[in-house]
Coordinates of C-alpha atoms and ligand atoms in Angstrom, one line a residue:
M26 CA 120.5 94.8 90.7
A27 CA 117.7 93.8 88.4
K28 CA 115.2 95.0 85.5
I29 CA 112.1 93.4 86.6
T30 CA 109.3 92.5 83.7
L31 CA 105.6 91.7 84.8
D32 CA 104.4 89.8 81.4
N33 CA 100.7 89.2 81.5
L34 CA 100.8 88.7 84.5
A35 CA 97.4 88.9 86.8
H36 CA 96.3 86.8 90.3
S37 CA 93.1 85.5 92.0
Y38 CA 93.2 84.1 94.9
L39 CA 90.2 82.0 94.0
P40 CA 91.2 78.5 92.5
N41 CA 88.8 79.1 89.5
P42 CA 88.7 82.8 88.7
K43 CA 85.6 83.4 86.7
S44 CA 85.3 86.6 85.8
E45 CA 87.6 90.2 86.2
D46 CA 86.1 90.7 89.5
D47 CA 87.8 87.3 90.9
F48 CA 91.0 89.1 90.6
A49 CA 93.1 90.7 93.3
L50 CA 95.6 92.0 91.1
K51 CA 94.2 92.3 87.1
E52 CA 96.5 91.6 84.2
L53 CA 99.6 94.0 83.6
N54 CA 102.3 94.4 82.1
H55 CA 105.4 96.3 83.5
D56 CA 109.1 97.1 83.7
W57 CA 110.2 98.2 86.7
V58 CA 113.5 100.0 85.4
D59 CA 116.9 98.7 87.0
G60 CA 118.2 101.1 89.4
E61 CA 115.0 103.4 89.8
A62 CA 113.3 103.7 92.8
Y63 CA 109.1 103.4 92.6
A64 CA 106.6 104.2 95.3
L65 CA 103.4 101.3 94.8
L66 CA 100.4 103.7 95.8
G67 CA 96.4 102.8 97.2
A68 CA 94.4 102.6 99.0
S69 CA 94.2 99.6 102.1
G70 CA 93.1 96.6 99.4
C71 CA 93.8 97.5 96.0
G72 CA 96.3 94.8 96.0
K73 CA 99.7 96.5 96.8
S74 CA 101.0 93.1 98.8
T75 CA 99.9 90.6 96.5
L76 CA 102.3 92.4 93.5
L77 CA 104.8 92.6 95.9
N78 CA 104.9 89.4 97.0
I79 CA 104.9 88.1 93.6
I80 CA 107.3 89.8 92.8
S81 CA 109.6 88.7 95.7
G82 CA 108.5 85.1 95.1
L83 CA 106.1 84.7 98.2
L84 CA 103.1 84.5 95.9
H85 CA 102.6 82.2 92.8
P86 CA 100.9 84.3 90.3
S87 CA 97.4 82.3 88.9
Q88 CA 98.4 83.8 85.3
G89 CA 101.7 85.6 83.4
R90 CA 104.9 85.8 83.8
I91 CA 107.6 87.9 86.0
L92 CA 111.3 88.1 84.8
F93 CA 114.6 89.7 86.3
N94 CA 116.5 90.9 83.6
D95 CA 114.8 89.1 80.9
V96 CA 115.4 85.7 83.0
D97 CA 112.1 84.0 84.0
V98 CA 111.8 83.7 87.6
T99 CA 108.3 82.8 87.9
D100 CA 108.9 79.2 89.3
A101 CA 112.2 80.4 91.1
P102 CA 111.7 80.4 94.8
T103 CA 111.8 83.5 97.1
A104 CA 115.5 83.1 98.0
Q105 CA 117.1 82.2 94.4
R106 CA 115.7 85.7 93.6
N107 CA 118.0 87.6 96.0
I108 CA 115.7 90.0 97.0
A109 CA 115.0 91.9 100.3
Q110 CA 111.4 92.3 101.6
V111 CA 110.3 94.4 104.5
F112 CA 107.5 93.8 106.0
Q113 CA 104.8 96.3 107.6
F114 CA 105.1 94.4 111.1
P115 CA 109.0 93.4 112.5
V116 CA 110.3 90.5 111.4
V117 CA 113.8 89.8 113.9
Y118 CA 115.3 87.2 116.1
D119 CA 114.4 87.5 119.9
T120 CA 117.4 85.6 121.0
M121 CA 119.6 87.3 118.8
T122 CA 121.5 91.0 119.8
V123 CA 120.6 93.8 117.6
R124 CA 124.3 93.2 116.1
E125 CA 123.3 89.4 115.5
N126 CA 120.3 90.6 113.7
L127 CA 122.0 93.1 111.4
A128 CA 124.5 91.0 110.3
F129 CA 122.7 87.7 110.1
P130 CA 122.0 88.0 105.6
L131 CA 125.6 89.0 105.6
R132 CA 126.8 86.2 107.3
N133 CA 124.6 83.6 106.1
R134 CA 125.9 84.5 102.5
G135 CA 129.6 84.1 103.9
A136 CA 130.5 87.4 103.9
D137 CA 133.9 88.4 105.0
P138 CA 133.9 89.2 109.1
A139 CA 135.4 93.0 108.7
Y140 CA 133.3 93.9 106.1
I141 CA 130.5 92.4 107.9
A142 CA 131.5 94.4 111.2
Q143 CA 132.2 97.9 109.0
R144 CA 128.7 97.4 107.1
V145 CA 126.7 96.7 110.6
S146 CA 127.8 100.0 112.0
Q147 CA 127.1 102.0 108.9
I148 CA 123.9 100.4 109.1
A149 CA 123.4 100.8 112.9
A150 CA 124.3 104.7 112.4
M151 CA 121.2 104.8 109.6
I152 CA 118.4 103.8 111.7
G153 CA 119.7 104.8 115.0
M154 CA 120.5 102.2 116.8
E155 CA 124.4 102.4 117.4
A156 CA 123.9 102.6 121.4
E157 CA 121.6 99.4 121.1
L158 CA 123.7 96.9 119.3
D159 CA 124.5 94.5 122.1
R160 CA 121.5 94.3 123.6
K161 CA 119.0 91.5 122.8
A162 CA 116.2 92.2 120.6
R163 CA 113.8 90.5 122.8
G164 CA 112.4 93.4 125.2
L165 CA 112.9 96.4 122.3
T166 CA 109.9 98.3 121.7
A167 CA 107.9 97.3 118.4
D168 CA 108.9 100.6 117.2
S169 CA 112.9 99.4 117.6
K170 CA 112.8 96.1 116.3
Q171 CA 111.0 97.3 113.0
K172 CA 114.2 99.3 112.9
I173 CA 116.1 96.0 112.9
S174 CA 113.5 94.9 110.0
L175 CA 114.3 97.9 107.9
G176 CA 118.3 97.6 108.5
R177 CA 118.3 93.8 108.1
G178 CA 116.5 95.1 104.6
M179 CA 119.4 97.3 103.2
V180 CA 122.0 95.5 105.2
R181 CA 123.0 93.6 102.0
E182 CA 124.1 95.6 98.7
D183 CA 124.3 92.6 96.5
V184 CA 120.6 92.1 95.7
N185 CA 118.4 92.3 92.9
A186 CA 115.7 94.7 94.3
L187 CA 114.5 95.8 97.6
L188 CA 110.9 95.6 98.4
F189 CA 109.0 97.8 101.7
D190 CA 105.7 96.7 102.3
E191 CA 104.5 99.7 104.3
P192 CA 107.9 99.4 106.6
L193 CA 106.7 102.5 108.7
T194 CA 103.4 101.9 109.9
V195 CA 104.4 100.8 113.4
I196 CA 107.4 103.5 113.8
D197 CA 107.2 106.7 115.8
P198 CA 106.1 109.8 113.3
H199 CA 109.2 111.7 114.3
M200 CA 111.2 108.9 113.1
K201 CA 109.4 108.4 110.1
W202 CA 111.0 111.1 108.6
E203 CA 114.1 110.6 109.0
L204 CA 113.7 107.0 108.1
R205 CA 112.3 107.7 104.5
T206 CA 115.5 110.0 104.4
Q207 CA 117.5 107.2 105.1
L208 CA 116.0 105.3 102.1
K209 CA 116.2 107.9 100.1
S210 CA 120.2 108.5 100.6
L211 CA 120.6 104.4 100.6
H212 CA 118.9 104.6 97.4
H213 CA 121.3 107.2 95.7
E214 CA 124.4 105.5 97.0
F215 CA 123.7 102.2 96.1
G216 CA 121.2 102.7 93.2
H217 CA 119.1 99.5 94.0
T218 CA 116.1 99.3 92.4
M219 CA 113.4 99.8 95.1
I220 CA 109.8 99.3 94.8
Y221 CA 108.2 101.2 98.2
V222 CA 104.4 100.2 98.8
T223 CA 102.1 102.6 101.0
H224 CA 98.9 104.2 101.1
D225 CA 100.1 107.6 102.3
Q226 CA 100.4 110.1 98.8
T227 CA 102.9 112.3 101.0
E228 CA 105.4 109.4 102.0
A229 CA 105.3 108.0 98.6
L230 CA 105.9 111.6 96.3
T231 CA 108.5 112.1 98.5
F232 CA 110.5 109.0 98.0
A233 CA 109.7 107.8 94.7
D234 CA 110.9 108.9 91.2
K235 CA 108.2 107.2 90.0
V236 CA 104.7 106.9 91.3
V237 CA 102.3 103.2 90.3
V238 CA 99.2 104.4 91.2
M239 CA 96.6 101.5 92.1
Y240 CA 93.0 101.1 92.0
D241 CA 90.8 98.2 93.0
G242 CA 93.6 95.6 91.9
R243 CA 94.9 97.7 88.8
V244 CA 97.8 99.8 88.1
V245 CA 96.3 103.0 87.1
Q246 CA 99.0 105.7 86.4
I247 CA 102.7 105.4 86.5
G248 CA 104.0 108.2 86.7
T249 CA 106.3 111.2 88.4
P250 CA 105.1 112.8 91.0
Q251 CA 104.6 116.0 88.5
E252 CA 102.3 113.8 86.2
L253 CA 100.1 112.5 88.4
F254 CA 99.6 115.7 89.8
E255 CA 99.0 117.4 86.4
R256 CA 97.6 114.9 83.8
P257 CA 96.0 112.2 86.5
A258 CA 95.3 109.3 84.0
H259 CA 92.2 108.6 86.0
T260 CA 89.5 110.1 87.7
F261 CA 91.4 108.2 91.4
V262 CA 94.4 109.7 90.6
G263 CA 92.9 112.5 90.5
Y264 CA 91.2 112.3 93.5
F265 CA 94.0 110.1 95.8
I266 CA 96.1 112.7 95.1
G267 CA 96.4 116.1 96.1
S268 CA 94.9 118.0 99.1
P269 CA 92.1 118.7 98.2
G270 CA 92.1 116.3 95.6
M271 CA 91.2 117.0 92.2
N272 CA 87.5 118.3 91.6
L273 CA 85.0 116.6 88.6
F274 CA 82.3 118.5 87.0
D275 CA 79.8 116.7 85.0
A276 CA 79.7 117.9 82.2
S277 CA 79.7 118.3 77.4
V278 CA 82.5 118.2 75.8
E279 CA 82.6 119.1 72.0
G280 CA 86.1 119.9 70.4
P281 CA 87.3 122.8 72.2
R282 CA 84.2 124.0 73.9
A283 CA 82.8 122.7 77.4
T284 CA 80.0 123.4 79.2
I285 CA 78.8 122.3 82.6
G286 CA 75.4 123.3 84.4
G287 CA 74.3 125.6 81.8
V288 CA 77.7 127.5 81.5
S289 CA 80.2 127.0 78.7
F290 CA 84.3 127.7 78.6
D291 CA 86.6 127.5 76.2
L292 CA 89.6 124.5 76.9
D293 CA 93.0 124.8 76.1
A294 CA 92.3 122.3 72.9
A295 CA 89.8 120.0 71.1
Y296 CA 88.6 116.9 72.9
R297 CA 86.7 113.7 71.3
P298 CA 85.3 112.4 74.4
K299 CA 83.6 108.9 73.2
G300 CA 80.4 107.9 74.8
G301 CA 80.3 107.4 78.9
S302 CA 80.0 110.1 80.5
V303 CA 82.0 112.8 80.3
Q304 CA 83.8 114.8 83.3
I305 CA 86.2 118.1 83.9
G306 CA 88.5 117.9 86.6
V307 CA 89.9 120.6 88.1
R308 CA 92.5 120.9 90.8
P309 CA 91.8 123.4 93.7
E310 CA 95.0 125.2 92.9
F311 CA 93.4 125.7 89.2
I312 CA 90.2 127.5 89.9
R313 CA 90.0 131.3 90.2
L314 CA 87.1 132.8 92.5
G315 CA 85.7 136.0 91.2
S316 CA 85.3 135.4 87.8
D317 CA 82.5 137.4 86.0
N318 CA 81.0 135.0 83.4
G319 CA 81.6 131.5 85.1
L320 CA 80.1 128.9 86.8
P321 CA 77.5 130.5 90.2
A322 CA 79.3 129.0 93.4
R323 CA 78.5 129.4 97.1
I324 CA 81.3 129.8 99.2
T325 CA 80.7 127.5 102.3
R326 CA 83.6 127.7 104.5
V327 CA 87.3 128.7 104.3
E328 CA 90.3 126.9 106.0
D329 CA 93.1 128.7 106.6
V330 CA 96.1 126.0 106.2
G331 CA 99.1 128.6 106.5
R332 CA 100.6 128.7 103.8
H333 CA 97.3 129.3 101.3
K334 CA 93.5 128.9 102.1
I335 CA 91.1 126.3 100.9
V336 CA 87.7 127.8 100.1
R337 CA 85.2 125.1 100.0
L338 CA 82.0 126.1 97.4
D339 CA 78.7 124.4 96.6
V340 CA 78.5 124.7 93.0
Q341 CA 75.0 123.2 92.1
G342 CA 75.1 121.2 94.8
N343 CA 78.2 119.5 94.6
A344 CA 81.2 120.3 96.9
V345 CA 84.1 121.9 95.0
S346 CA 87.3 123.2 96.9
A347 CA 89.6 125.7 95.8
I348 CA 92.8 127.1 96.9
A349 CA 93.4 130.8 97.3
A350 CA 96.9 132.3 97.6
E351 CA 98.0 133.6 101.4
G352 CA 96.5 137.0 101.3
A353 CA 94.3 137.1 98.5
A354 CA 90.9 138.7 98.7
I355 CA 88.2 136.3 99.0
P356 CA 84.1 136.8 98.1
T357 CA 82.0 136.6 101.2
D358 CA 79.4 134.6 100.1
T359 CA 78.6 133.6 96.3
T360 CA 80.5 134.3 93.6
R361 CA 81.5 132.9 90.2
I362 CA 84.1 130.6 89.7
A363 CA 86.5 130.1 86.4
F364 CA 89.3 127.4 85.6
D365 CA 92.5 127.7 84.6
P366 CA 93.0 125.9 81.1
R367 CA 96.3 124.5 81.9
G368 CA 94.6 123.2 84.9
V369 CA 91.7 120.9 83.0
N370 CA 91.8 117.3 81.9
V371 CA 88.5 115.6 80.3
Y372 CA 87.3 112.3 81.2
A373 CA 85.5 109.9 79.8
D374 CA 84.6 107.1 81.5
D375 CA 86.5 108.2 84.7
W376 CA 89.7 107.3 81.9
R377 CA 91.2 111.1 80.9
V378 CA 90.8 112.0 77.4
K379 CA 93.9 113.0 75.4
A380 CA 93.4 116.4 73.3
E381 CA 93.1 116.3 69.6
G382 CA 96.5 116.1 68.0
G383 CA 98.5 117.1 71.2
L384 CA 101.0 115.3 72.6
A385 CA 99.9 115.0 76.0
Ligands
ADP503 P1 96.6 95.7 100.3 O1 98.2 95.1 100.2 O2 97.0 96.9 99.1 O3 96.0 96.3 101.2 P2 96.1 93.1 99.3 O4 97.6 93.0 98.3 O5 96.8 92.3 100.6 O6 96.1 94.4 99.6 O7 94.7 92.4 99.3 C1 93.9 93.1 97.4 C2 92.8 91.7 98.0 O8 93.5 90.4 98.4 C3 91.7 91.9 99.0 O9 90.6 92.2 98.7 C4 92.1 91.1 99.9 O10 91.3 90.9 100.9 C5 92.6 89.8 99.2 N1 93.5 88.8 100.2 C6 95.1 89.3 100.5 N2 95.4 88.3 100.9 C7 94.7 87.0 100.4 C8 94.4 86.0 100.9 N3 95.6 85.0 101.1 N4 93.6 85.2 100.3 C9 92.1 85.5 100.1 N5 91.6 86.2 99.4 C10 93.0 87.8 100.1
MG504 MG1 99.4 95.5 102.2

């Protein structure tokens, strides 16, 4: 297992990158703590696979270094990095049986046959393929083949890190939950450093201790699910995480007072955003309906989603979502909305502004 350090890392697929726009991965400095389970979350095309392939050595970065336990491995080939990587689509040996496929990484390293047999049956149980161990991989469904790929990725206990690149894409929905739970228990048992790439926030938030959010080639926030929910560092994090995502309002902020569309209210602390476009971000969970002197709003739709209701509003021409408790009285047409000060974040040019003198 290893701590993985990214030192001034950046990557462009172009031979002569000129501007930042030419980089699929913008400059990044980060330590992946040994033994932690990370999710790498972001929309398609934001650079997740690029970063993962640089860590595993499939791709040589155009700038910067990568270190495993403080040893520079930037020029080391994949095999020397001792990493297991599972891809979006199955990589299996069709002519081998399921058992041989699972045993392959261990045989390759000259492991003891008794250990191999024991470990292979353990992994087969985890991926739910004990009954198919003696079948050839050829002829199995894509779903089964991907389970074999996952099993092969998990079979070695001595790897530096386990990297998963959207590994459940071709897996049946009901099996996804099961396999994700297995990956989590594998992490608890062996404590590998794990990086799990996904574009699905539910997958990321349920799998990981820490979520690394990427947007347009840049890591915009690294935090616990709670930090991403309460203090989104970038408006993208607020919008991408949460269901519905964070609401954004154009605002002016002076110290402890904010004004949106002519209505002023108190913040929980003083903020001095510098320049640029200033916005207030409020998650739907922190919007209160029926306030006496809040922002005028018109209710456009109410969606009952079981545990609570999602109330869609029009606020000065902008779509806003609020969450109301199940059973709460909801005004019928027009109302005024107010914000719970604990749930208010201030942004300047999309980046969160820290409160003056505050810790966060
Ligand atoms: P993600 O895995 O988040 O979907 P990728 O890392 O695959 O994103 O891609 C990031 C960006 O780099 C995209 O704009 C993609 O088109 C580009 N890209 C990926 N692979 C290559 C490649 N081999 N050559 C050129 N551009 C690439
Ligand atoms: Mg990808």
